[in-house]
């Protein structure tokens, strides 16, 4: 299930300072107007789902099944 999130941020103040801040926090691949929240507060490695125990177990099971199927077709 995807986690689509939309945030609307309103900034008020010196336009030059706002632009500088937005340039610092932009998602590099998408450019100005986007926010890479990892540049503000980096996500702790313990919350990185791709390196979690459930993901690791799922990957192990997938490769085990693939190996099983390949063994039957040899």
Short mmCIF file of N, CA, C and O in Angstrom, two decimals:
data_model
loop_
_atom_site.label_atom_id
_atom_site.label_comp_id
_atom_site.label_asym_id
_atom_site.label_seq_id
_atom_site.Cartn_x
_atom_site.Cartn_y
_atom_site.Cartn_z
N UNK A 1 0.85 -1.16 0.00
CA UNK A 1 0.00 0.00 0.00
C UNK A 1 0.90 1.24 0.00
O UNK A 1 1.72 1.42 0.88
N UNK A 2 0.75 2.09 -0.99
CA UNK A 2 1.59 3.30 -1.06
C UNK A 2 1.22 4.32 0.02
O UNK A 2 0.08 4.36 0.48
N UNK A 3 2.19 5.08 0.40
CA UNK A 3 1.97 6.16 1.38
C UNK A 3 2.17 7.49 0.69
O UNK A 3 3.26 8.04 0.68
N UNK A 4 1.12 8.01 0.07
CA UNK A 4 1.19 9.31 -0.59
C UNK A 4 0.83 10.39 0.41
O UNK A 4 -0.21 10.33 1.05
N UNK A 5 1.71 11.35 0.55
CA UNK A 5 1.51 12.43 1.51
C UNK A 5 1.69 13.76 0.80
O UNK A 5 2.60 13.93 0.00
N UNK A 6 0.81 14.68 1.09
CA UNK A 6 0.91 16.02 0.52
C UNK A 6 1.00 17.01 1.68
O UNK A 6 0.16 17.00 2.58
N UNK A 7 2.03 17.84 1.65
CA UNK A 7 2.21 18.88 2.67
C UNK A 7 2.13 20.23 1.98
O UNK A 7 2.72 20.42 0.92
N UNK A 8 1.42 21.16 2.59
CA UNK A 8 1.36 22.53 2.08
C UNK A 8 2.03 23.41 3.12
O UNK A 8 1.62 23.45 4.28
N UNK A 9 3.09 24.10 2.70
CA UNK A 9 3.86 24.95 3.61
C UNK A 9 3.76 26.38 3.13
O UNK A 9 3.98 26.68 1.96
N UNK A 10 3.42 27.28 4.05
CA UNK A 10 3.35 28.71 3.74
C UNK A 10 4.52 29.39 4.43
O UNK A 10 4.70 29.25 5.64
N UNK A 11 5.32 30.09 3.66
CA UNK A 11 6.49 30.77 4.20
C UNK A 11 6.32 32.27 4.07
O UNK A 11 5.90 32.77 3.02
N UNK A 12 6.65 32.99 5.13
CA UNK A 12 6.58 34.45 5.11
C UNK A 12 7.91 34.99 5.62
O UNK A 12 8.50 34.43 6.52
N UNK A 13 8.37 36.07 4.99
CA UNK A 13 9.62 36.66 5.42
C UNK A 13 10.39 37.21 4.24
O UNK A 13 9.84 37.42 3.15
N UNK A 14 11.66 37.44 4.46
CA UNK A 14 12.54 37.97 3.43
C UNK A 14 12.62 36.99 2.26
O UNK A 14 13.00 35.82 2.44
N UNK A 15 12.25 37.43 1.08
CA UNK A 15 12.20 36.54 -0.09
C UNK A 15 13.53 35.89 -0.40
O UNK A 15 13.58 34.72 -0.79
N UNK A 16 14.62 36.63 -0.26
CA UNK A 16 15.95 36.07 -0.55
C UNK A 16 16.29 34.96 0.44
O UNK A 16 16.80 33.91 0.05
N UNK A 17 16.00 35.16 1.72
CA UNK A 17 16.28 34.13 2.73
C UNK A 17 15.41 32.90 2.52
O UNK A 17 15.87 31.77 2.68
N UNK A 18 14.16 33.12 2.15
CA UNK A 18 13.26 31.99 1.87
C UNK A 18 13.79 31.19 0.69
O UNK A 18 13.86 29.96 0.74
N UNK A 19 14.20 31.87 -0.37
CA UNK A 19 14.73 31.18 -1.55
C UNK A 19 15.99 30.38 -1.19
O UNK A 19 16.14 29.23 -1.60
N UNK A 20 16.89 30.97 -0.41
CA UNK A 20 18.10 30.27 0.00
C UNK A 20 17.76 29.01 0.80
O UNK A 20 18.36 27.95 0.60
N UNK A 21 16.79 29.13 1.70
CA UNK A 21 16.38 27.99 2.50
C UNK A 21 15.78 26.90 1.61
O UNK A 21 16.12 25.72 1.74
N UNK A 22 14.91 27.30 0.68
CA UNK A 22 14.29 26.33 -0.22
C UNK A 22 15.32 25.63 -1.10
O UNK A 22 15.19 24.44 -1.39
N UNK A 23 16.35 26.35 -1.50
CA UNK A 23 17.43 25.75 -2.29
C UNK A 23 18.20 24.72 -1.46
O UNK A 23 18.63 23.70 -1.97
N UNK A 24 18.37 25.00 -0.18
CA UNK A 24 19.10 24.09 0.71
C UNK A 24 18.32 22.80 0.97
O UNK A 24 18.92 21.73 1.14
N UNK A 25 16.99 22.87 1.05
CA UNK A 25 16.20 21.70 1.42
C UNK A 25 15.50 21.03 0.24
O UNK A 25 14.78 20.06 0.42
N UNK A 26 15.73 21.53 -0.97
CA UNK A 26 15.05 20.94 -2.13
C UNK A 26 15.49 19.52 -2.38
O UNK A 26 16.62 19.13 -2.08
N UNK A 27 14.58 18.74 -2.93
CA UNK A 27 14.91 17.39 -3.40
C UNK A 27 15.66 17.58 -4.69
O UNK A 27 15.11 18.09 -5.67
N UNK A 28 16.94 17.23 -4.71
CA UNK A 28 17.84 17.57 -5.82
C UNK A 28 17.32 17.14 -7.19
O UNK A 28 17.48 17.85 -8.17
N UNK A 29 16.70 15.98 -7.27
CA UNK A 29 16.25 15.47 -8.57
C UNK A 29 15.01 16.21 -9.10
O UNK A 29 14.75 16.19 -10.29
N UNK A 30 14.25 16.86 -8.21
CA UNK A 30 13.01 17.52 -8.62
C UNK A 30 13.09 19.04 -8.60
O UNK A 30 12.28 19.71 -9.22
N UNK A 31 14.04 19.60 -7.87
CA UNK A 31 14.27 21.04 -7.91
C UNK A 31 13.49 21.87 -6.92
O UNK A 31 12.82 21.37 -6.01
N UNK A 32 13.58 23.17 -7.14
CA UNK A 32 12.99 24.16 -6.24
C UNK A 32 11.49 23.97 -6.11
O UNK A 32 10.80 23.73 -7.10
N UNK A 33 11.00 24.07 -4.89
CA UNK A 33 9.58 23.88 -4.62
C UNK A 33 9.29 22.53 -4.00
O UNK A 33 8.19 22.27 -3.52
N UNK A 34 10.30 21.64 -4.00
CA UNK A 34 10.15 20.34 -3.34
C UNK A 34 10.94 20.37 -2.04
O UNK A 34 11.78 21.25 -1.83
N UNK A 35 10.66 19.43 -1.15
CA UNK A 35 11.35 19.38 0.14
C UNK A 35 11.87 17.97 0.37
O UNK A 35 11.12 17.00 0.31
N UNK A 36 13.17 17.86 0.61
CA UNK A 36 13.78 16.60 1.01
C UNK A 36 13.89 16.67 2.54
O UNK A 36 14.80 17.29 3.08
N UNK A 37 12.94 16.04 3.23
CA UNK A 37 12.90 16.13 4.68
C UNK A 37 14.14 15.51 5.33
O UNK A 37 14.47 15.85 6.47
N UNK A 38 14.84 14.64 4.63
CA UNK A 38 16.09 14.08 5.16
C UNK A 38 17.17 15.14 5.28
O UNK A 38 18.13 14.97 6.02
N UNK A 39 17.04 16.24 4.54
CA UNK A 39 18.00 17.34 4.67
C UNK A 39 17.70 18.20 5.89
O UNK A 39 18.56 18.93 6.36
N UNK A 40 16.48 18.11 6.40
CA UNK A 40 16.10 18.86 7.60
C UNK A 40 16.42 18.03 8.83
O UNK A 40 17.15 18.47 9.72
N UNK A 41 15.85 16.84 8.89
CA UNK A 41 16.13 15.89 9.98
C UNK A 41 16.31 14.52 9.33
O UNK A 41 15.33 13.93 8.87
N UNK A 42 17.53 14.01 9.26
CA UNK A 42 17.76 12.71 8.62
C UNK A 42 16.97 11.59 9.30
O UNK A 42 16.86 11.55 10.53
N UNK A 43 16.42 10.69 8.48
CA UNK A 43 15.68 9.56 9.02
C UNK A 43 16.66 8.61 9.71
O UNK A 43 17.69 8.25 9.13
N UNK A 44 16.34 8.18 10.93
CA UNK A 44 17.23 7.22 11.61
C UNK A 44 17.30 5.91 10.84
O UNK A 44 16.31 5.45 10.26
N UNK A 45 18.47 5.30 10.81
CA UNK A 45 18.66 4.05 10.08
C UNK A 45 17.71 2.97 10.60
O UNK A 45 17.25 2.12 9.83
N UNK A 46 17.37 3.02 11.88
CA UNK A 46 16.46 2.01 12.45
C UNK A 46 15.07 2.08 11.84
O UNK A 46 14.30 1.12 11.93
N UNK A 47 14.71 3.20 11.21
CA UNK A 47 13.41 3.32 10.56
C UNK A 47 13.46 3.04 9.07
O UNK A 47 12.44 3.11 8.39
N UNK A 48 14.62 2.71 8.55
CA UNK A 48 14.77 2.41 7.12
C UNK A 48 14.14 1.05 6.84
O UNK A 48 14.73 0.02 7.14
N UNK A 49 12.95 1.05 6.27
CA UNK A 49 12.17 -0.17 6.06
C UNK A 49 12.92 -1.16 5.18
O UNK A 49 12.85 -2.36 5.38
N UNK A 50 13.70 -0.66 4.22
CA UNK A 50 14.41 -1.55 3.31
C UNK A 50 15.47 -2.40 4.01
O UNK A 50 15.89 -3.41 3.48
N UNK A 51 15.88 -1.99 5.21
CA UNK A 51 16.88 -2.78 5.91
C UNK A 51 16.30 -3.44 7.16
O UNK A 51 17.02 -3.90 8.01
N UNK A 52 14.97 -3.52 7.24
CA UNK A 52 14.31 -4.11 8.40
C UNK A 52 14.32 -5.63 8.36
O UNK A 52 14.54 -6.26 7.32
N UNK A 53 14.07 -6.24 9.50
CA UNK A 53 14.09 -7.71 9.60
C UNK A 53 12.99 -8.34 8.76
O UNK A 53 13.17 -9.40 8.18
N UNK A 54 11.82 -7.70 8.65
CA UNK A 54 10.74 -8.25 7.83
C UNK A 54 11.13 -8.26 6.36
O UNK A 54 10.88 -9.21 5.65
N UNK A 55 11.73 -7.18 5.92
CA UNK A 55 12.17 -7.09 4.53
C UNK A 55 13.24 -8.13 4.25
O UNK A 55 13.18 -8.83 3.24
N UNK A 56 14.21 -8.25 5.14
CA UNK A 56 15.27 -9.23 4.96
C UNK A 56 14.70 -10.64 4.88
O UNK A 56 15.10 -11.43 4.03
N UNK A 57 13.74 -10.96 5.75
CA UNK A 57 13.12 -12.29 5.75
C UNK A 57 12.36 -12.51 4.44
O UNK A 57 12.42 -13.59 3.86
N UNK A 58 11.63 -11.49 3.97
CA UNK A 58 10.89 -11.59 2.72
C UNK A 58 11.81 -11.85 1.54
O UNK A 58 11.51 -12.67 0.66
N UNK A 59 12.94 -11.17 1.51
CA UNK A 59 13.91 -11.37 0.43
C UNK A 59 14.46 -12.78 0.48
O UNK A 59 14.57 -13.46 -0.55
N UNK A 60 14.78 -13.27 1.67
CA UNK A 60 15.29 -14.63 1.82
C UNK A 60 14.28 -15.65 1.30
O UNK A 60 14.62 -16.58 0.58
N UNK A 61 13.00 -15.45 1.65
CA UNK A 61 11.95 -16.38 1.22
C UNK A 61 11.77 -16.34 -0.30
O UNK A 61 11.59 -17.38 -0.93
N UNK A 62 11.82 -15.16 -0.88
CA UNK A 62 11.66 -15.03 -2.32
C UNK A 62 12.75 -15.80 -3.05
O UNK A 62 12.49 -16.55 -3.99
N UNK A 63 14.00 -15.62 -2.64
CA UNK A 63 15.10 -16.30 -3.29
C UNK A 63 15.06 -17.80 -3.05
O UNK A 63 15.41 -18.59 -3.92
N UNK A 64 14.60 -18.21 -1.87
CA UNK A 64 14.48 -19.64 -1.58
C UNK A 64 13.45 -20.28 -2.51
O UNK A 64 13.68 -21.36 -3.06
N UNK A 65 12.31 -19.62 -2.72
CA UNK A 65 11.28 -20.15 -3.62
C UNK A 65 11.79 -20.20 -5.05
O UNK A 65 11.53 -21.15 -5.78
N UNK A 66 12.49 -19.15 -5.47
CA UNK A 66 13.02 -19.11 -6.84
C UNK A 66 14.00 -20.28 -7.04
O UNK A 66 13.97 -20.96 -8.06
N UNK A 67 14.85 -20.52 -6.06
CA UNK A 67 15.82 -21.61 -6.15
C UNK A 67 15.10 -22.95 -6.21
O UNK A 67 15.48 -23.83 -6.97
N UNK A 68 14.04 -23.09 -5.41
CA UNK A 68 13.25 -24.32 -5.43
C UNK A 68 12.66 -24.57 -6.81
O UNK A 68 12.75 -25.67 -7.35
N UNK A 69 12.04 -23.55 -7.38
CA UNK A 69 11.43 -23.69 -8.71
C UNK A 69 12.46 -24.01 -9.77
O UNK A 69 12.22 -24.83 -10.64
N UNK A 70 13.59 -23.36 -9.71
CA UNK A 70 14.64 -23.60 -10.71
C UNK A 70 15.16 -25.02 -10.59
O UNK A 70 15.45 -25.66 -11.59
N UNK A 71 15.24 -25.52 -9.38
CA UNK A 71 15.71 -26.89 -9.15
C UNK A 71 14.76 -27.90 -9.76
O UNK A 71 15.18 -28.94 -10.28
N UNK A 72 13.46 -27.65 -9.72
CA UNK A 72 12.48 -28.58 -10.28
C UNK A 72 12.50 -28.59 -11.81
O UNK A 72 12.11 -29.55 -12.42
N UNK A 73 12.94 -27.50 -12.42
CA UNK A 73 12.91 -27.38 -13.87
C UNK A 73 14.22 -27.81 -14.52
O UNK A 73 14.35 -27.77 -15.73
N UNK A 74 15.20 -28.21 -13.74
CA UNK A 74 16.49 -28.61 -14.33
C UNK A 74 16.44 -29.97 -14.94
O UNK A 74 15.78 -30.85 -14.73
#
